[in-house]
XYZ file of C-alpha atoms in Angstrom:
184
model
C 53.640 47.493 84.781
C 56.805 50.382 82.273
C 58.112 52.880 84.704
C 56.701 56.182 82.886
C 60.787 57.633 83.691
C 62.335 54.833 81.319
C 59.504 56.431 78.307
C 61.184 58.800 76.290
C 58.628 60.181 73.690
C 59.572 60.318 70.308
C 60.241 63.876 67.854
C 57.192 66.226 67.098
C 55.834 64.152 64.312
C 52.279 63.676 64.439
C 50.615 66.404 64.444
C 49.412 69.472 61.974
C 47.067 71.838 62.118
C 44.056 73.517 60.549
C 44.566 77.166 61.543
C 40.528 78.567 61.183
C 39.138 81.736 62.531
C 37.795 82.236 66.481
C 39.405 80.901 69.600
C 39.891 77.051 68.063
C 41.808 75.826 65.504
C 41.673 71.812 64.457
C 45.118 70.169 66.748
C 45.604 66.616 63.966
C 47.605 63.667 65.215
C 47.369 60.501 63.596
C 49.309 57.051 64.504
C 50.038 53.711 63.037
C 49.305 51.774 65.855
C 50.787 47.802 65.604
C 46.815 46.196 67.404
C 44.103 45.929 65.578
C 41.136 48.285 65.348
C 39.024 46.271 67.071
C 41.363 46.233 70.191
C 42.113 50.028 69.620
C 38.658 50.668 68.876
C 37.991 48.824 72.422
C 40.322 51.451 73.847
C 38.300 54.539 72.957
C 34.840 53.041 74.116
C 35.410 51.390 77.145
C 35.505 53.509 80.264
C 38.141 51.628 82.021
C 40.533 51.610 79.181
C 40.120 55.371 78.807
C 40.734 55.501 82.037
C 44.213 53.945 82.162
C 45.728 56.359 78.901
C 43.205 58.674 77.984
C 43.320 62.519 79.846
C 39.385 62.204 80.801
C 37.599 60.054 82.826
C 33.804 58.970 81.499
C 30.862 57.779 83.625
C 29.679 55.856 80.690
C 30.506 53.938 77.133
C 30.918 56.490 74.747
C 30.362 54.021 72.251
C 26.859 53.927 71.316
C 25.116 57.779 70.448
C 23.852 59.677 73.579
C 24.973 61.655 76.380
C 28.286 61.054 79.011
C 30.089 62.378 81.128
C 33.660 63.402 81.047
C 35.729 64.627 83.556
C 39.514 65.969 82.393
C 42.648 65.527 83.940
C 42.846 67.552 85.655
C 39.289 69.310 86.211
C 36.686 67.933 88.756
C 33.701 69.368 87.223
C 32.095 66.696 84.662
C 31.273 67.912 81.680
C 28.202 66.923 79.241
C 28.949 65.411 76.299
C 27.199 64.116 73.964
C 28.477 61.242 71.644
C 27.744 62.319 68.293
C 29.336 59.263 66.046
C 30.033 56.257 66.471
C 29.984 54.020 63.630
C 32.196 50.634 64.659
C 35.889 50.096 64.430
C 35.440 53.464 61.838
C 34.751 56.619 63.564
C 33.544 58.814 66.984
C 32.838 61.962 67.872
C 31.945 62.998 70.756
C 32.225 67.105 72.034
C 34.890 68.330 69.822
C 36.649 65.169 69.595
C 36.232 62.757 65.953
C 38.422 59.756 65.881
C 38.547 57.761 62.964
C 40.247 54.359 62.054
C 41.709 52.497 59.902
C 42.644 49.629 58.935
C 47.282 49.860 58.109
C 49.117 45.882 56.882
C 48.193 43.965 60.523
C 47.372 47.261 62.198
C 45.347 50.045 62.440
C 45.835 54.090 61.530
C 44.328 56.160 63.933
C 43.364 59.736 63.780
C 42.145 61.948 66.233
C 40.744 65.199 65.396
C 40.168 67.494 68.120
C 39.315 71.447 68.892
C 41.580 73.881 70.568
C 42.324 77.562 71.669
C 44.981 77.860 69.619
C 47.084 79.550 73.093
C 47.133 76.045 74.117
C 47.220 74.213 70.892
C 51.178 73.192 70.761
C 50.264 71.665 74.728
C 47.660 69.550 73.567
C 49.340 68.327 70.673
C 52.399 66.992 73.208
C 49.557 65.774 75.347
C 47.931 64.077 72.773
C 51.313 62.487 71.516
C 52.254 61.430 74.788
C 48.198 59.999 75.524
C 48.712 58.135 72.583
C 52.143 56.409 73.096
C 50.832 55.167 76.527
C 47.305 53.960 74.555
C 50.146 52.269 72.828
C 52.291 50.450 75.680
C 48.323 49.426 76.997
C 48.062 47.928 73.949
C 51.199 45.798 73.853
C 50.844 44.822 77.077
C 53.905 46.761 78.479
C 51.639 49.419 80.675
C 53.330 52.176 81.961
C 50.065 54.293 83.321
C 48.487 57.490 82.285
C 50.468 61.284 81.614
C 48.074 63.585 81.567
C 46.870 66.890 82.303
C 48.795 68.879 85.516
C 51.824 65.451 85.677
C 52.867 65.054 81.823
C 53.992 69.240 81.867
C 56.164 68.202 85.279
C 57.600 65.011 82.445
C 60.817 66.099 80.679
C 59.100 64.866 77.207
C 56.170 67.019 77.569
C 58.377 69.387 77.768
C 60.275 68.998 74.678
C 56.818 68.233 72.884
C 55.105 71.431 73.467
C 58.812 73.419 72.029
C 58.633 71.421 69.375
C 55.335 71.829 68.060
C 55.110 75.383 68.631
C 57.800 75.517 66.162
C 55.901 73.921 63.647
C 53.086 75.776 64.232
C 54.279 79.328 63.965
C 53.049 79.593 66.982
C 54.936 80.706 70.723
C 55.164 77.957 72.670
C 53.727 79.268 76.492
C 55.515 78.793 80.052
C 53.875 76.290 81.192
C 53.546 75.019 84.348
C 54.629 78.651 85.338
C 58.365 78.181 87.082
C 59.341 75.540 83.675
C 62.279 77.747 81.964
C 61.768 80.073 79.002
C 62.962 79.035 76.175
C 64.295 80.827 73.910
């Protein structure tokens, strides 16, 4: 396993938002992965692989329409979630989350749409950005371990990404964790 301390996320250039009326905006992240759609698909639906990179665990496969329980890192209460769309190697939808996979050269273009409370949209972008990096390392055979929830917010790269995405989205970066230094 590669040490997470040696990992440094790249610039905040993976995400954009759809600013919608109401409390939730749609976060859209796109990542080019060097891995086949088959390999990426398995990482999206397999509970054992999700446990290695995603900010949640699930009590069953996400690869079939039906109900599963998602437990987000930092929140011990499972949330009953409906998997509403499964098109193997192409699309997956559950709850407020949609994934699309597209073969791209020798790899996969992975796109995530996630509805997030607009007050925390930069935090969500920073967290998912890091999760995508962790996924890429996992699929490359150089896992760095999951960096999610409260652990992610303590990570210096997360603090930088949160500020960069807030600036891109035109929002004020939440001061999180509360003891973190304020950004000008």
